[in-house]
Short mmCIF file of C-alpha atoms and ligand atoms in Angstrom, two decimals:
data_model
loop_
_atom_site.label_atom_id
_atom_site.label_comp_id
_atom_site.label_asym_id
_atom_site.label_seq_id
_atom_site.Cartn_x
_atom_site.Cartn_y
_atom_site.Cartn_z
CA MET K 1 137.42 40.94 135.41
CA LEU K 2 137.75 44.56 134.33
CA ASP K 3 139.60 47.08 136.46
CA LYS K 4 138.42 50.67 136.76
CA HIS K 5 140.37 51.59 133.62
CA SER K 6 138.51 48.88 131.66
CA ARG K 7 141.53 46.62 131.34
CA CYS K 8 140.79 42.91 131.45
CA ILE K 9 142.93 41.43 134.25
CA ASN K 10 143.42 37.72 133.70
CA TYR K 11 147.06 37.09 134.61
CA MET K 12 148.61 36.58 138.05
CA ARG K 13 152.34 36.34 138.58
CA VAL K 14 152.95 34.46 141.79
CA SER K 15 156.24 34.75 143.65
CA LEU K 16 156.98 31.66 145.73
CA THR K 17 160.14 32.83 147.46
CA ASN K 18 162.64 35.68 147.66
CA ASN K 19 165.43 33.10 147.79
CA CYS K 20 167.56 32.34 144.77
CA ASN K 21 170.42 30.02 143.92
CA LEU K 22 172.07 32.73 141.81
CA ARG K 23 172.90 36.37 142.58
CA CYS K 24 172.52 38.19 139.26
CA ILE K 25 174.39 41.47 139.46
CA TYR K 26 171.43 43.63 138.37
CA CYS K 27 168.90 41.82 140.56
CA MET K 28 170.25 40.63 143.92
CA PRO K 29 172.80 42.09 146.31
CA LYS K 30 175.94 39.96 146.47
CA ASP K 31 175.89 39.17 150.17
CA ILE K 32 172.22 38.62 150.81
CA LYS K 33 171.49 35.34 152.59
CA ASN K 34 168.68 32.97 151.68
CA SER K 35 166.11 32.51 154.43
CA CYS K 36 164.83 29.11 155.61
CA GLU K 37 161.38 30.51 156.12
CA GLN K 38 158.67 29.53 153.63
CA LEU K 39 156.32 32.45 154.15
CA LEU K 40 153.15 31.19 152.50
CA SER K 41 152.13 27.54 152.54
CA LYS K 42 150.93 25.80 149.41
CA GLU K 43 147.43 25.88 150.90
CA ASP K 44 147.69 29.68 151.27
CA TYR K 45 148.78 30.07 147.65
CA PHE K 46 146.07 27.73 146.49
CA LYS K 47 143.31 29.66 148.27
CA ILE K 48 144.42 33.00 146.81
CA ILE K 49 144.77 31.54 143.32
CA ARG K 50 141.42 29.76 143.55
CA GLU K 51 139.55 32.94 144.54
CA SER K 52 141.40 34.93 141.87
CA SER K 53 140.48 32.35 139.25
CA LYS K 54 136.80 32.86 140.15
CA LEU K 55 137.33 36.52 139.25
CA GLY K 56 138.73 35.76 135.81
CA ILE K 57 142.42 35.04 136.41
CA ASN K 58 143.12 32.17 133.98
CA LYS K 59 146.86 32.47 133.57
CA ILE K 60 149.33 31.79 136.41
CA ARG K 61 153.10 32.11 136.30
CA PHE K 62 155.19 31.01 139.27
CA THR K 63 158.33 33.01 139.82
CA GLY K 64 160.54 34.37 142.60
CA GLY K 65 163.40 34.52 143.64
CA GLU K 66 163.85 31.09 142.12
CA PRO K 67 160.52 29.20 142.11
CA LEU K 68 162.20 25.80 141.84
CA LEU K 69 163.50 26.33 145.39
CA TYR K 70 159.94 26.30 146.78
CA LYS K 71 159.65 22.86 148.34
CA ASP K 72 155.96 22.35 147.54
CA LEU K 73 156.15 23.55 143.95
CA VAL K 74 155.18 20.22 142.36
CA PRO K 75 152.06 19.59 144.51
CA LEU K 76 151.08 23.26 144.20
CA ILE K 77 151.24 23.05 140.40
CA SER K 78 149.22 19.88 140.55
CA ASP K 79 146.50 21.53 142.69
CA VAL K 80 146.35 24.69 140.59
CA SER K 81 146.24 22.74 137.32
CA ASN K 82 143.04 21.12 138.58
CA LEU K 83 141.27 24.49 138.82
CA SER K 84 138.91 24.54 135.88
CA ASN K 85 139.45 28.22 135.00
CA ILE K 86 143.25 28.03 134.79
CA ASN K 87 144.41 27.29 131.26
CA ASP K 88 148.01 28.50 131.32
CA LEU K 89 150.34 27.46 134.12
CA SER K 90 153.99 28.35 133.73
CA ILE K 91 157.20 29.22 135.59
CA THR K 92 160.00 31.71 135.14
CA THR K 93 163.24 30.08 136.20
CA ASN K 94 166.98 30.48 135.91
CA GLY K 95 167.04 26.87 134.73
CA ILE K 96 169.70 25.69 137.18
CA LEU K 97 167.48 23.02 138.80
CA LEU K 98 165.13 22.51 135.89
CA GLU K 99 166.70 19.52 134.17
CA ASN K 100 166.13 17.27 137.18
CA MET K 101 162.67 18.55 138.02
CA ILE K 102 161.16 18.91 134.59
CA GLY K 103 159.57 15.46 134.42
CA ASP K 104 157.73 15.96 137.72
CA LEU K 105 156.67 19.48 136.74
CA LYS K 106 155.25 18.21 133.47
CA LYS K 107 153.35 15.41 135.18
CA ALA K 108 151.94 17.92 137.68
CA GLY K 109 150.48 20.05 134.88
CA LEU K 110 153.05 22.73 134.02
CA THR K 111 152.36 24.01 130.51
CA ARG K 112 155.38 26.20 129.82
CA ALA K 113 158.63 27.64 131.18
CA ASN K 114 160.50 30.87 130.63
CA ILE K 115 164.22 30.47 131.19
CA SER K 116 166.33 33.53 131.92
CA LEU K 117 169.66 33.51 130.11
CA ASP K 118 171.83 36.59 129.77
CA SER K 119 175.00 35.19 128.27
CA MET K 120 176.12 32.29 126.10
CA LYS K 121 179.71 32.70 127.27
CA PRO K 122 180.47 30.44 130.26
CA ASP K 123 182.76 32.89 132.08
CA ARG K 124 180.50 35.84 131.53
CA PHE K 125 177.45 33.85 132.56
CA ASN K 126 179.28 32.95 135.74
CA THR K 127 180.14 36.61 136.38
CA ILE K 128 176.65 38.00 135.69
CA THR K 129 174.97 35.36 137.85
CA ARG K 130 177.77 35.40 140.45
CA GLY K 131 178.45 31.69 140.31
CA GLY K 132 176.11 30.06 137.78
CA ASN K 133 177.16 27.27 135.44
CA LEU K 134 176.03 27.89 131.87
CA ASN K 135 176.08 24.19 130.91
CA THR K 136 173.54 23.36 133.57
CA VAL K 137 171.10 25.82 132.00
CA LEU K 138 171.84 24.64 128.45
CA ASN K 139 171.13 21.05 129.54
CA SER K 140 167.80 22.18 130.97
CA ILE K 141 166.96 23.89 127.68
CA ASP K 142 167.77 20.70 125.74
CA LYS K 143 165.63 18.63 128.10
CA TYR K 144 162.73 21.08 127.84
CA LEU K 145 162.85 20.95 124.05
CA GLU K 146 162.69 17.14 124.09
CA MET K 147 159.43 17.24 126.00
CA ASN K 148 156.04 18.20 124.70
CA PHE K 149 155.72 21.64 126.34
CA LYS K 150 154.45 24.89 124.86
CA LYS K 151 157.16 26.86 123.07
CA LEU K 152 160.08 27.76 125.32
CA LYS K 153 160.61 31.44 126.05
CA ILE K 154 164.15 32.60 126.78
CA ASN K 155 164.38 35.91 128.65
CA THR K 156 167.51 37.87 127.90
CA LEU K 157 168.22 41.11 129.67
CA ILE K 158 170.65 43.22 127.69
CA ILE K 159 172.90 45.72 129.47
CA LYS K 160 175.32 47.99 127.60
CA GLY K 161 178.91 47.10 128.32
CA ILE K 162 177.91 43.81 129.93
CA ASN K 163 176.36 41.61 127.22
CA ASP K 164 175.25 43.86 124.33
CA ASP K 165 177.95 42.29 122.14
CA GLU K 166 175.98 39.02 122.30
CA ILE K 167 172.74 40.31 120.75
CA ALA K 168 173.49 38.72 117.36
CA ASP K 169 174.57 35.45 119.03
CA PHE K 170 171.23 35.26 120.80
CA VAL K 171 169.37 35.77 117.55
CA ASN K 172 171.55 33.03 116.06
CA LEU K 173 170.29 30.71 118.76
CA THR K 174 166.84 30.96 117.16
CA LYS K 175 168.25 29.67 113.87
CA GLU K 176 168.22 26.07 115.03
CA LEU K 177 166.11 26.17 118.19
CA PRO K 178 162.31 26.55 118.01
CA ILE K 179 162.23 29.06 120.85
CA SER K 180 160.81 32.51 121.50
CA LEU K 181 163.61 34.79 122.58
CA ARG K 182 162.63 37.96 124.41
CA PHE K 183 165.00 40.87 124.75
CA ILE K 184 164.15 42.64 128.00
CA GLU K 185 164.88 46.28 128.72
CA LEU K 186 166.65 46.95 131.99
CA MET K 187 164.33 48.63 134.48
CA PRO K 188 165.66 51.13 137.04
CA LEU K 189 164.60 49.25 140.11
CA GLY K 190 166.47 47.63 142.97
CA GLU K 191 170.00 46.59 142.00
CA GLY K 192 169.08 47.39 138.38
CA GLU K 193 169.23 51.09 139.21
CA LYS K 194 173.02 50.87 139.54
CA PHE K 195 173.33 49.80 135.91
CA TYR K 196 170.56 51.90 134.42
CA LYS K 197 172.31 55.20 133.68
CA ASN K 198 175.14 53.72 131.63
CA GLY K 199 173.68 50.34 130.79
CA PHE K 200 170.16 50.92 129.49
CA ILE K 201 169.74 49.91 125.88
CA SER K 202 166.43 50.45 124.15
CA ARG K 203 164.42 48.12 122.00
CA ARG K 204 165.18 50.27 118.95
CA GLU K 205 168.96 50.09 119.49
CA ILE K 206 168.78 46.31 119.91
CA LYS K 207 166.70 45.96 116.76
CA ASN K 208 169.14 48.10 114.77
CA ILE K 209 172.03 45.91 115.87
CA ILE K 210 170.14 42.79 114.77
CA LYS K 211 169.21 44.33 111.42
CA GLU K 212 172.87 44.85 110.57
CA LYS K 213 173.42 41.09 110.42
CA THR K 214 170.04 39.45 109.85
CA ASN K 215 167.22 39.77 107.33
CA LEU K 216 164.21 40.25 109.54
CA ILE K 217 160.68 39.06 108.92
CA LYS K 218 157.97 40.67 111.02
CA ILE K 219 155.51 37.97 112.05
CA ASP K 220 153.38 39.96 114.47
CA ASN K 221 153.20 43.37 116.09
CA ASN K 222 156.23 42.81 118.31
CA VAL K 223 157.51 39.47 116.98
CA TYR K 224 160.25 38.98 114.41
CA LYS K 225 162.30 36.18 113.01
CA GLY K 226 165.41 35.80 110.94
CA GLU K 227 164.95 34.32 107.48
CA ASN K 228 164.70 30.50 107.74
CA HIS K 229 165.09 30.60 111.51
CA LYS K 230 163.12 28.03 113.52
CA GLY K 231 162.56 30.36 116.46
CA ASP K 232 161.52 33.98 116.77
CA PHE K 233 162.26 36.96 119.00
CA SER K 234 160.41 39.88 120.51
CA PHE K 235 160.95 42.72 122.96
CA ILE K 236 159.75 43.37 126.47
CA SER K 237 160.16 47.09 126.60
CA PRO K 238 158.40 48.65 129.58
CA LEU K 239 160.31 51.90 129.02
CA SER K 240 160.46 52.50 125.31
CA ASN K 241 157.09 50.96 124.67
CA ARG K 242 155.06 51.51 127.82
CA PHE K 243 152.29 48.91 127.79
CA CYS K 244 150.32 49.97 130.88
CA SER K 245 147.12 50.58 128.92
CA SER K 246 147.00 46.90 127.99
CA CYS K 247 148.53 45.51 131.20
CA ASN K 248 146.53 42.44 132.26
CA LYS K 249 148.60 41.47 135.29
CA ILE K 250 148.64 41.51 139.06
CA ARG K 251 151.32 40.08 141.31
CA LEU K 252 151.23 38.04 144.47
CA THR K 253 154.46 38.40 146.46
CA ALA K 254 156.05 35.78 148.70
CA ARG K 255 155.23 38.00 151.69
CA GLY K 256 151.55 37.56 151.00
CA THR K 257 150.80 40.93 149.44
CA LEU K 258 148.94 41.59 146.22
CA LYS K 259 150.76 44.11 144.10
CA PRO K 260 148.65 45.45 141.27
CA CYS K 261 151.45 47.41 139.54
CA LEU K 262 155.13 46.45 139.47
CA HIS K 263 156.36 50.03 139.67
CA SER K 264 153.99 51.40 142.26
CA ASP K 265 154.71 51.09 145.99
CA ILE K 266 151.10 50.09 146.64
CA GLU K 267 150.73 46.56 148.02
CA TYR K 268 147.92 44.99 150.02
CA LEU K 269 148.46 42.29 152.63
CA ILE K 270 146.07 39.50 151.75
CA THR K 271 146.93 36.97 154.47
CA PRO K 272 144.38 38.27 157.05
CA PHE K 273 141.62 37.10 154.71
CA LEU K 274 142.88 33.58 154.12
CA ASN K 275 140.37 31.91 156.40
CA GLU K 276 137.28 33.58 154.99
CA GLU K 277 136.63 32.66 151.40
CA ALA K 278 134.05 35.37 150.68
CA LYS K 279 136.17 38.13 152.22
CA LEU K 280 139.27 36.94 150.40
CA ASN K 281 137.35 37.02 147.14
CA GLU K 282 136.04 40.52 147.86
CA GLU K 283 139.50 41.80 148.76
CA VAL K 284 141.09 40.40 145.59
CA ARG K 285 138.25 41.96 143.57
CA ARG K 286 138.80 45.35 145.23
CA ILE K 287 142.56 45.26 144.61
CA ILE K 288 142.20 44.27 140.96
CA PHE K 289 139.58 46.96 140.39
CA ASN K 290 141.89 49.65 141.78
CA LYS K 291 144.97 48.73 139.76
CA PRO K 292 146.95 51.95 139.05
CA SER K 293 146.63 53.28 135.52
CA THR K 294 150.33 53.59 134.70
CA HIS K 295 153.91 53.61 135.91
CA TYR K 296 156.17 56.69 135.87
CA LEU K 297 159.49 55.09 134.93
CA ASN K 298 160.07 57.29 131.90
CA GLU K 299 159.28 60.54 133.67
CA GLU K 300 161.11 59.75 136.91
CA GLU K 301 163.84 57.38 135.64
CA LYS K 302 163.31 55.42 138.82
CA SER K 303 160.68 52.98 139.97
CA ARG K 304 158.35 54.12 142.73
CA CYS K 305 158.67 50.58 144.03
CA SER K 306 161.51 50.34 146.51
CA ARG K 307 162.07 46.58 146.14
CA SER K 308 164.11 44.54 143.66
CA MET K 309 162.62 42.06 141.23
CA PHE K 310 163.59 39.07 143.38
CA GLN K 311 161.45 40.49 146.21
CA ILE K 312 158.49 41.14 143.97
CA GLY K 313 158.52 38.27 141.52
CA GLY K 314 159.99 38.96 138.12
N1 SAM A 401 164.89 33.24 139.24
C1 SAM A 401 164.01 33.32 138.13
C2 SAM A 401 164.74 33.71 136.87
O1 SAM A 401 165.95 33.95 136.93
O2 SAM A 401 164.11 33.76 135.83
C3 SAM A 401 162.80 34.20 138.34
C4 SAM A 401 163.00 35.52 139.01
S1 SAM A 401 163.92 36.73 138.13
C5 SAM A 401 163.74 38.09 139.22
C6 SAM A 401 162.83 37.04 136.78
C7 SAM A 401 163.31 37.95 135.70
O3 SAM A 401 163.47 39.25 136.22
C8 SAM A 401 164.62 37.57 135.06
O4 SAM A 401 164.42 37.28 133.70
C9 SAM A 401 165.47 38.82 135.23
O5 SAM A 401 166.27 39.08 134.10
C10 SAM A 401 164.41 39.89 135.42
N2 SAM A 401 164.92 41.10 136.08
C11 SAM A 401 165.49 41.21 137.30
N3 SAM A 401 165.82 42.49 137.57
C12 SAM A 401 165.46 43.21 136.48
C13 SAM A 401 165.53 44.60 136.12
N4 SAM A 401 166.05 45.51 136.92
N5 SAM A 401 165.04 44.97 134.91
C14 SAM A 401 164.49 44.06 134.06
N6 SAM A 401 164.39 42.76 134.34
C15 SAM A 401 164.87 42.33 135.53
#
């Protein structure tokens, strides 16, 4: 459906949990404990997604926290994949648990995964994620590529002084692997704020670094590839290339709120409407319609949202 700024909203990012099995330095505080509570049941998620799909949401991405920690993920994917309007059903994951779950996820109807990977150096990966094992993620990537999924997206967040010396290595990864690599700009929100002032690196700077070593072919507006490379790369640049005017997304958080703009502090609790289909539908419609027009990250150098990505759903 169209919101009041005439944007077509067809994409819902659904956070299944705030828990994670990693503690990435720019995302989660070091000492935060995982909770045993599963806030929304799979039936709750299903109802919200079903009503949203009636309003034109046809693309769902499960995220978190780490979505593979949600115990009902496989049956939830199975239920959602049976909704006739949903034609793209994916997850964003750190890949730690993916290798073992990927067969079940595929059978349930998952169409694609995005794997977050910020370093190809085992020690550095371990430091950035505060404990992660790089090989586990690489094995998941290999397994994914053996299966007949849509093209794998690798999300790489570049931070100056942390992993910007690996930009060329990441592009090299696309030489042999048929993947879509996405360089993500660091956003000043949650733990990310601590790194923003000294660590932010723009899309243009990243591209210039790549150009020094690689002959680039532009294959679409924001998509490039190295000559003879099997994969491609692009940029997610909410700061240097603000894309609010074409934003097609709303978010459902693990607390049961709908969040129409990542960087606004406006959220609406949707759980009181779960038992009344018509009211739930009306509420989702109202929230989508009133999606804010833009964020103010560039002007304010700080998100108006006071939560971190793991609490919103990245
Ligand atoms: N656990 C899953 C994963 O690691 O992909 C899903 C959740 S994680 C919050 C999703 C994405 O958010 C990751 O790719 C991460 O790099 C990104 N992210 C977290 N904090 C960020 C920030 N301050 N700026 C930009 N991206 C951020």
